[in-house]
Amino acid sequence: MSRIHDMGGRFGDGMIEVSQDEPIYKKDWHRLALGLTVASGACGHWNIDMSRRVRESLSPVDYTNFEYYMIWISAVADLLVEQHLVTVEELQNPDDIMPQSLEAGVLHCENVEEVLARGAPTQRPIDKAPKYSIGQMVKTMAHSPARSPGGHTRLPRYAMGRLGTIVSHHQGHLLPDENAYGKPVVEHLYTVAFSAEQLWGAHAENKHDQMLLDLWESYLEPVR
């Protein structure tokens, strides 16, 4: 993550104000945006990492100025064009869109809860032996491992170049950095523990607190 969306662990933004009376959807079109995102995803032309990659590829100006669901709906539009389901011209002139049969990818309302609860598991078989073992100390890459500038990765900026300890091994999983482009690359996935002091130094509220991150093998290097 190397663009404006990578805000986790950043200083200076202040506390998030939470209201107990805040509605789930502040505007009626927010419901439609979520529904369209879920329904279009059921067509099977992209995965969750691809949708994240497209959202994260918005310009910094748009990302910071758009409402939450405007980011979602913009990503859906980009994905529909990217996957050749519609054209830019058709989006600009929706009355001219020719209907297409999507029967194989229809998500019926009575199945939504079950489908969302099931998710899209990413565990896959892997023949390669794991490079690291539980209890081993590792260091994360000091720069974004994404294969393109600003591309999708699950290594947040605040955890780059930090020392941690392997506490769990989850076998092989699709690497999000490549899955974001539809490429099924499988790597070993680990849970890595970092001390708050290691991540935030003197700014840590309690230096003995721990942060657990699920990180792929290519994000890590051994500590010698």
PDB file of C-alpha atoms in Angstrom:
ATOM      1  CA  MET A   1       0.000   0.000   0.000  1.00  0.00           C
ATOM      2  CA  SER A   2       1.637   3.240  -1.048  1.00  0.00           C
ATOM      3  CA  ARG A   3      -1.218   5.630  -1.763  1.00  0.00           C
ATOM      4  CA  ILE A   4      -3.550   7.849   0.214  1.00  0.00           C
ATOM      5  CA  HIS A   5      -5.745   4.945   1.352  1.00  0.00           C
ATOM      6  CA  ASP A   6      -2.933   3.480   3.493  1.00  0.00           C
ATOM      7  CA  MET A   7      -3.855   5.479   6.599  1.00  0.00           C
ATOM      8  CA  GLY A   8      -3.525   2.794   9.269  1.00  0.00           C
ATOM      9  CA  GLY A   9      -1.122   3.593  12.100  1.00  0.00           C
ATOM     10  CA  ARG A  10      -0.623   7.140  10.858  1.00  0.00           C
ATOM     11  CA  PHE A  11      -0.175  10.049  13.256  1.00  0.00           C
ATOM     12  CA  GLY A  12      -1.990  13.381  13.157  1.00  0.00           C
ATOM     13  CA  ASP A  13      -5.491  12.339  12.081  1.00  0.00           C
ATOM     14  CA  GLY A  14      -7.001  12.476  15.564  1.00  0.00           C
ATOM     15  CA  MET A  15      -9.547  10.137  17.089  1.00  0.00           C
ATOM     16  CA  ILE A  16     -12.472   8.786  15.093  1.00  0.00           C
ATOM     17  CA  GLU A  17     -15.734  10.200  16.394  1.00  0.00           C
ATOM     18  CA  VAL A  18     -18.375   7.496  16.778  1.00  0.00           C
ATOM     19  CA  SER A  19     -22.066   8.247  17.259  1.00  0.00           C
ATOM     20  CA  GLN A  20     -24.386   5.594  18.674  1.00  0.00           C
ATOM     21  CA  ASP A  21     -27.236   7.105  16.661  1.00  0.00           C
ATOM     22  CA  GLU A  22     -25.417   7.104  13.336  1.00  0.00           C
ATOM     23  CA  PRO A  23     -27.568   5.443  10.640  1.00  0.00           C
ATOM     24  CA  ILE A  24     -26.183   2.506   8.679  1.00  0.00           C
ATOM     25  CA  TYR A  25     -26.979   4.297   5.425  1.00  0.00           C
ATOM     26  CA  LYS A  26     -26.883   8.083   5.577  1.00  0.00           C
ATOM     27  CA  LYS A  27     -28.389   8.462   2.109  1.00  0.00           C
ATOM     28  CA  ASP A  28     -30.775   6.281   0.127  1.00  0.00           C
ATOM     29  CA  TRP A  29     -28.312   5.809  -2.721  1.00  0.00           C
ATOM     30  CA  HIS A  30     -25.803   4.256  -0.287  1.00  0.00           C
ATOM     31  CA  ARG A  31     -28.043   1.173  -0.132  1.00  0.00           C
ATOM     32  CA  LEU A  32     -28.084   0.973  -3.906  1.00  0.00           C
ATOM     33  CA  ALA A  33     -24.300   1.351  -4.089  1.00  0.00           C
ATOM     34  CA  LEU A  34     -23.753  -1.569  -1.718  1.00  0.00           C
ATOM     35  CA  GLY A  35     -26.364  -3.676  -3.505  1.00  0.00           C
ATOM     36  CA  LEU A  36     -24.849  -2.979  -6.907  1.00  0.00           C
ATOM     37  CA  THR A  37     -21.364  -3.825  -5.624  1.00  0.00           C
ATOM     38  CA  VAL A  38     -22.488  -7.183  -4.209  1.00  0.00           C
ATOM     39  CA  ALA A  39     -24.690  -8.060  -7.191  1.00  0.00           C
ATOM     40  CA  SER A  40     -22.067  -7.197  -9.814  1.00  0.00           C
ATOM     41  CA  GLY A  41     -19.398  -9.126  -7.917  1.00  0.00           C
ATOM     42  CA  ALA A  42     -21.586 -12.226  -8.201  1.00  0.00           C
ATOM     43  CA  CYS A  43     -21.053 -12.166 -11.971  1.00  0.00           C
ATOM     44  CA  GLY A  44     -17.667 -13.756 -11.256  1.00  0.00           C
ATOM     45  CA  HIS A  45     -15.499 -11.446 -13.351  1.00  0.00           C
ATOM     46  CA  TRP A  46     -13.335 -10.205 -10.459  1.00  0.00           C
ATOM     47  CA  ASN A  47     -12.268 -11.104  -6.942  1.00  0.00           C
ATOM     48  CA  ILE A  48     -11.992  -9.126  -3.707  1.00  0.00           C
ATOM     49  CA  ASP A  49      -8.348  -8.215  -4.302  1.00  0.00           C
ATOM     50  CA  MET A  50      -9.161  -6.870  -7.756  1.00  0.00           C
ATOM     51  CA  SER A  51     -11.914  -4.702  -6.305  1.00  0.00           C
ATOM     52  CA  ARG A  52      -9.591  -3.432  -3.579  1.00  0.00           C
ATOM     53  CA  ARG A  53      -6.907  -2.666  -6.143  1.00  0.00           C
ATOM     54  CA  VAL A  54      -9.306  -0.581  -8.218  1.00  0.00           C
ATOM     55  CA  ARG A  55     -10.551   1.380  -5.195  1.00  0.00           C
ATOM     56  CA  GLU A  56      -6.982   2.053  -4.139  1.00  0.00           C
ATOM     57  CA  SER A  57      -6.106   3.244  -7.647  1.00  0.00           C
ATOM     58  CA  LEU A  58      -8.389   6.264  -7.446  1.00  0.00           C
ATOM     59  CA  SER A  59      -6.528   9.562  -7.581  1.00  0.00           C
ATOM     60  CA  PRO A  60      -5.632  10.959  -4.130  1.00  0.00           C
ATOM     61  CA  VAL A  61      -7.938  13.921  -4.791  1.00  0.00           C
ATOM     62  CA  ASP A  62     -10.907  11.666  -5.546  1.00  0.00           C
ATOM     63  CA  TYR A  63     -10.144   9.243  -2.723  1.00  0.00           C
ATOM     64  CA  THR A  64     -10.086  11.971  -0.079  1.00  0.00           C
ATOM     65  CA  ASN A  65     -13.093  13.881  -1.428  1.00  0.00           C
ATOM     66  CA  PHE A  66     -15.422  11.004  -2.321  1.00  0.00           C
ATOM     67  CA  GLU A  67     -17.914   9.668   0.192  1.00  0.00           C
ATOM     68  CA  TYR A  68     -17.317   6.075   1.298  1.00  0.00           C
ATOM     69  CA  TYR A  69     -19.883   4.579  -1.060  1.00  0.00           C
ATOM     70  CA  MET A  70     -18.820   6.887  -3.875  1.00  0.00           C
ATOM     71  CA  ILE A  71     -15.457   5.101  -3.718  1.00  0.00           C
ATOM     72  CA  TRP A  72     -17.291   1.774  -3.974  1.00  0.00           C
ATOM     73  CA  ILE A  73     -19.510   2.769  -6.876  1.00  0.00           C
ATOM     74  CA  SER A  74     -16.586   4.318  -8.761  1.00  0.00           C
ATOM     75  CA  ALA A  75     -14.658   1.062  -8.394  1.00  0.00           C
ATOM     76  CA  VAL A  76     -17.605  -0.956  -9.726  1.00  0.00           C
ATOM     77  CA  ALA A  77     -17.795   1.291 -12.783  1.00  0.00           C
ATOM     78  CA  ASP A  78     -14.052   0.896 -13.393  1.00  0.00           C
ATOM     79  CA  LEU A  79     -14.257  -2.892 -13.007  1.00  0.00           C
ATOM     80  CA  LEU A  80     -17.205  -3.182 -15.381  1.00  0.00           C
ATOM     81  CA  VAL A  81     -15.210  -1.307 -18.016  1.00  0.00           C
ATOM     82  CA  GLU A  82     -11.965  -3.163 -17.258  1.00  0.00           C
ATOM     83  CA  GLN A  83     -13.703  -6.528 -17.661  1.00  0.00           C
ATOM     84  CA  HIS A  84     -15.413  -5.427 -20.901  1.00  0.00           C
ATOM     85  CA  LEU A  85     -18.919  -5.813 -19.503  1.00  0.00           C
ATOM     86  CA  VAL A  86     -19.789  -2.229 -20.414  1.00  0.00           C
ATOM     87  CA  THR A  87     -18.020   0.640 -22.149  1.00  0.00           C
ATOM     88  CA  VAL A  88     -17.360   4.159 -20.921  1.00  0.00           C
ATOM     89  CA  GLU A  89     -19.784   5.381 -23.575  1.00  0.00           C
ATOM     90  CA  GLU A  90     -22.507   3.069 -22.247  1.00  0.00           C
ATOM     91  CA  LEU A  91     -21.986   4.364 -18.707  1.00  0.00           C
ATOM     92  CA  GLN A  92     -22.278   7.905 -19.999  1.00  0.00           C
ATOM     93  CA  ASN A  93     -25.412   6.990 -21.973  1.00  0.00           C
ATOM     94  CA  PRO A  94     -27.118   4.214 -19.970  1.00  0.00           C
ATOM     95  CA  ASP A  95     -30.233   4.265 -22.141  1.00  0.00           C
ATOM     96  CA  ASP A  96     -28.116   2.885 -24.997  1.00  0.00           C
ATOM     97  CA  ILE A  97     -26.859  -0.171 -23.084  1.00  0.00           C
ATOM     98  CA  MET A  98     -27.790  -3.454 -24.757  1.00  0.00           C
ATOM     99  CA  PRO A  99     -29.089  -6.027 -22.221  1.00  0.00           C
ATOM    100  CA  GLN A 100     -26.844  -9.034 -21.587  1.00  0.00           C
ATOM    101  CA  SER A 101     -27.767 -12.374 -20.069  1.00  0.00           C
ATOM    102  CA  LEU A 102     -26.186 -12.780 -16.623  1.00  0.00           C
ATOM    103  CA  GLU A 103     -28.245 -15.759 -15.483  1.00  0.00           C
ATOM    104  CA  ALA A 104     -25.151 -17.711 -14.447  1.00  0.00           C
ATOM    105  CA  GLY A 105     -24.066 -14.883 -12.168  1.00  0.00           C
ATOM    106  CA  VAL A 106     -27.360 -13.801 -10.636  1.00  0.00           C
ATOM    107  CA  LEU A 107     -27.329 -13.405  -6.841  1.00  0.00           C
ATOM    108  CA  HIS A 108     -30.882 -13.832  -5.577  1.00  0.00           C
ATOM    109  CA  CYS A 109     -31.822 -11.850  -2.488  1.00  0.00           C
ATOM    110  CA  GLU A 110     -32.659 -14.955  -0.456  1.00  0.00           C
ATOM    111  CA  ASN A 111     -29.063 -16.195  -0.945  1.00  0.00           C
ATOM    112  CA  VAL A 112     -27.191 -12.983  -0.096  1.00  0.00           C
ATOM    113  CA  GLU A 113     -26.657 -13.706   3.607  1.00  0.00           C
ATOM    114  CA  GLU A 114     -25.339 -17.218   2.933  1.00  0.00           C
ATOM    115  CA  VAL A 115     -23.034 -16.092   0.111  1.00  0.00           C
ATOM    116  CA  LEU A 116     -21.549 -13.228   2.125  1.00  0.00           C
ATOM    117  CA  ALA A 117     -21.058 -15.462   5.172  1.00  0.00           C
ATOM    118  CA  ARG A 118     -19.242 -18.052   3.027  1.00  0.00           C
ATOM    119  CA  GLY A 119     -16.952 -15.455   1.489  1.00  0.00           C
ATOM    120  CA  ALA A 120     -14.286 -16.471  -1.003  1.00  0.00           C
ATOM    121  CA  PRO A 121     -11.681 -18.719   0.683  1.00  0.00           C
ATOM    122  CA  THR A 122      -8.133 -18.157  -0.575  1.00  0.00           C
ATOM    123  CA  GLN A 123      -6.400 -21.264   0.811  1.00  0.00           C
ATOM    124  CA  ARG A 124      -4.825 -23.343  -1.947  1.00  0.00           C
ATOM    125  CA  PRO A 125      -2.511 -26.396  -2.120  1.00  0.00           C
ATOM    126  CA  ILE A 126       1.198 -25.604  -2.131  1.00  0.00           C
ATOM    127  CA  ASP A 127       4.091 -28.009  -2.746  1.00  0.00           C
ATOM    128  CA  LYS A 128       6.878 -25.668  -1.690  1.00  0.00           C
ATOM    129  CA  ALA A 129       8.051 -26.044   1.912  1.00  0.00           C
ATOM    130  CA  PRO A 130       7.552 -23.023   4.194  1.00  0.00           C
ATOM    131  CA  LYS A 131      10.584 -20.785   4.523  1.00  0.00           C
ATOM    132  CA  TYR A 132       9.839 -19.816   8.124  1.00  0.00           C
ATOM    133  CA  SER A 133       8.765 -21.623  11.284  1.00  0.00           C
ATOM    134  CA  ILE A 134       6.770 -20.670  14.363  1.00  0.00           C
ATOM    135  CA  GLY A 135       8.903 -18.721  16.835  1.00  0.00           C
ATOM    136  CA  GLN A 136      11.306 -17.459  14.172  1.00  0.00           C
ATOM    137  CA  MET A 137      12.120 -13.751  14.046  1.00  0.00           C
ATOM    138  CA  VAL A 138      11.627 -12.049  10.688  1.00  0.00           C
ATOM    139  CA  LYS A 139      11.802  -8.569   9.210  1.00  0.00           C
ATOM    140  CA  THR A 140       9.247  -7.122   6.833  1.00  0.00           C
ATOM    141  CA  MET A 141      10.248  -5.510   3.569  1.00  0.00           C
ATOM    142  CA  ALA A 142      11.183  -1.851   3.960  1.00  0.00           C
ATOM    143  CA  HIS A 143       9.168  -0.862   0.893  1.00  0.00           C
ATOM    144  CA  SER A 144       5.865  -1.843  -0.680  1.00  0.00           C
ATOM    145  CA  PRO A 145       6.048  -5.336  -2.215  1.00  0.00           C
ATOM    146  CA  ALA A 146       3.294  -4.444  -4.712  1.00  0.00           C
ATOM    147  CA  ARG A 147       4.371  -5.272  -8.253  1.00  0.00           C
ATOM    148  CA  SER A 148       3.203  -1.894  -9.558  1.00  0.00           C
ATOM    149  CA  PRO A 149       3.432   1.585  -7.959  1.00  0.00           C
ATOM    150  CA  GLY A 150       0.417   2.019  -5.740  1.00  0.00           C
ATOM    151  CA  GLY A 151      -0.678  -1.539  -6.457  1.00  0.00           C
ATOM    152  CA  HIS A 152      -2.522  -3.678  -3.939  1.00  0.00           C
ATOM    153  CA  THR A 153      -0.663  -5.374  -1.091  1.00  0.00           C
ATOM    154  CA  ARG A 154      -1.565  -6.478   2.429  1.00  0.00           C
ATOM    155  CA  LEU A 155       1.634  -5.150   4.011  1.00  0.00           C
ATOM    156  CA  PRO A 156       0.676  -1.767   5.520  1.00  0.00           C
ATOM    157  CA  ARG A 157       3.131   1.103   5.515  1.00  0.00           C
ATOM    158  CA  TYR A 158       3.395   1.296   9.315  1.00  0.00           C
ATOM    159  CA  ALA A 159       4.687  -2.311   9.416  1.00  0.00           C
ATOM    160  CA  MET A 160       7.333  -1.986   6.693  1.00  0.00           C
ATOM    161  CA  GLY A 161      10.933  -2.579   7.762  1.00  0.00           C
ATOM    162  CA  ARG A 162       9.905  -3.877  11.202  1.00  0.00           C
ATOM    163  CA  LEU A 163      10.991  -6.886  13.270  1.00  0.00           C
ATOM    164  CA  GLY A 164       8.404  -9.456  14.298  1.00  0.00           C
ATOM    165  CA  THR A 165       7.991 -13.077  15.346  1.00  0.00           C
ATOM    166  CA  ILE A 166       6.117 -15.841  13.515  1.00  0.00           C
ATOM    167  CA  VAL A 167       3.297 -17.075  15.769  1.00  0.00           C
ATOM    168  CA  SER A 168       1.232 -19.099  13.293  1.00  0.00           C
ATOM    169  CA  HIS A 169       1.471 -20.711   9.858  1.00  0.00           C
ATOM    170  CA  HIS A 170      -1.640 -20.995   7.656  1.00  0.00           C
ATOM    171  CA  GLN A 171      -0.295 -23.052   4.709  1.00  0.00           C
ATOM    172  CA  GLY A 172      -0.746 -21.784   1.152  1.00  0.00           C
ATOM    173  CA  HIS A 173      -2.990 -18.852   0.222  1.00  0.00           C
ATOM    174  CA  LEU A 174      -3.439 -16.733  -2.882  1.00  0.00           C
ATOM    175  CA  LEU A 175      -1.049 -13.774  -2.830  1.00  0.00           C
ATOM    176  CA  PRO A 176      -3.254 -10.639  -2.876  1.00  0.00           C
ATOM    177  CA  ASP A 177      -0.655  -8.609  -4.787  1.00  0.00           C
ATOM    178  CA  GLU A 178      -1.026 -10.948  -7.784  1.00  0.00           C
ATOM    179  CA  ASN A 179      -4.640 -11.989  -7.198  1.00  0.00           C
ATOM    180  CA  ALA A 180      -5.461  -8.296  -7.613  1.00  0.00           C
ATOM    181  CA  TYR A 181      -4.573  -8.770 -11.292  1.00  0.00           C
ATOM    182  CA  GLY A 182      -6.290 -12.149 -11.642  1.00  0.00           C
ATOM    183  CA  LYS A 183      -3.059 -14.163 -11.319  1.00  0.00           C
ATOM    184  CA  PRO A 184      -3.364 -17.193  -8.979  1.00  0.00           C
ATOM    185  CA  VAL A 185       0.049 -17.107  -7.263  1.00  0.00           C
ATOM    186  CA  VAL A 186       0.133 -19.155  -4.036  1.00  0.00           C
ATOM    187  CA  GLU A 187       2.447 -18.425  -1.102  1.00  0.00           C
ATOM    188  CA  HIS A 188       2.733 -19.484   2.518  1.00  0.00           C
ATOM    189  CA  LEU A 189       0.811 -17.221   4.881  1.00  0.00           C
ATOM    190  CA  TYR A 190       1.947 -16.460   8.437  1.00  0.00           C
ATOM    191  CA  THR A 191       0.668 -14.532  11.419  1.00  0.00           C
ATOM    192  CA  VAL A 192       3.454 -12.260  12.645  1.00  0.00           C
ATOM    193  CA  ALA A 193       3.484 -10.555  16.060  1.00  0.00           C
ATOM    194  CA  PHE A 194       4.955  -7.062  16.407  1.00  0.00           C
ATOM    195  CA  SER A 195       5.419  -5.110  19.616  1.00  0.00           C
ATOM    196  CA  ALA A 196       3.839  -1.664  19.748  1.00  0.00           C
ATOM    197  CA  GLU A 197       7.289  -0.270  20.513  1.00  0.00           C
ATOM    198  CA  GLN A 198       8.679  -1.851  17.330  1.00  0.00           C
ATOM    199  CA  LEU A 199       5.906  -0.315  15.221  1.00  0.00           C
ATOM    200  CA  TRP A 200       5.533   3.113  16.807  1.00  0.00           C
ATOM    201  CA  GLY A 201       8.595   3.617  19.000  1.00  0.00           C
ATOM    202  CA  ALA A 202       8.207   6.261  21.699  1.00  0.00           C
ATOM    203  CA  HIS A 203       4.696   7.071  20.426  1.00  0.00           C
ATOM    204  CA  ALA A 204       3.337   3.674  21.529  1.00  0.00           C
ATOM    205  CA  GLU A 205       0.763   3.996  24.328  1.00  0.00           C
ATOM    206  CA  ASN A 206       2.014   0.725  25.817  1.00  0.00           C
ATOM    207  CA  LYS A 207       5.248  -0.610  24.379  1.00  0.00           C
ATOM    208  CA  HIS A 208       4.343  -4.154  25.448  1.00  0.00           C
ATOM    209  CA  ASP A 209       1.123  -4.271  23.423  1.00  0.00           C
ATOM    210  CA  GLN A 210       1.212  -6.563  20.389  1.00  0.00           C
ATOM    211  CA  MET A 211      -0.119  -6.227  16.867  1.00  0.00           C
ATOM    212  CA  LEU A 212      -0.795  -9.437  14.904  1.00  0.00           C
ATOM    213  CA  LEU A 213      -0.646  -9.214  11.111  1.00  0.00           C
ATOM    214  CA  ASP A 214      -1.277 -11.948   8.535  1.00  0.00           C
ATOM    215  CA  LEU A 215       1.595 -11.620   6.068  1.00  0.00           C
ATOM    216  CA  TRP A 216       2.671 -13.564   3.000  1.00  0.00           C
ATOM    217  CA  GLU A 217       6.108 -15.128   2.674  1.00  0.00           C
ATOM    218  CA  SER A 218       7.411 -12.675   0.065  1.00  0.00           C
ATOM    219  CA  TYR A 219       6.780  -9.802   2.493  1.00  0.00           C
ATOM    220  CA  LEU A 220       9.337 -11.243   4.901  1.00  0.00           C
ATOM    221  CA  GLU A 221      13.063 -11.820   5.172  1.00  0.00           C
ATOM    222  CA  PRO A 222      15.022 -13.779   7.798  1.00  0.00           C
ATOM    223  CA  VAL A 223      16.847 -12.037  10.625  1.00  0.00           C
ATOM    224  CA  ARG A 224      20.436 -13.182  10.811  1.00  0.00           C
TER     225      ARG A 224
END
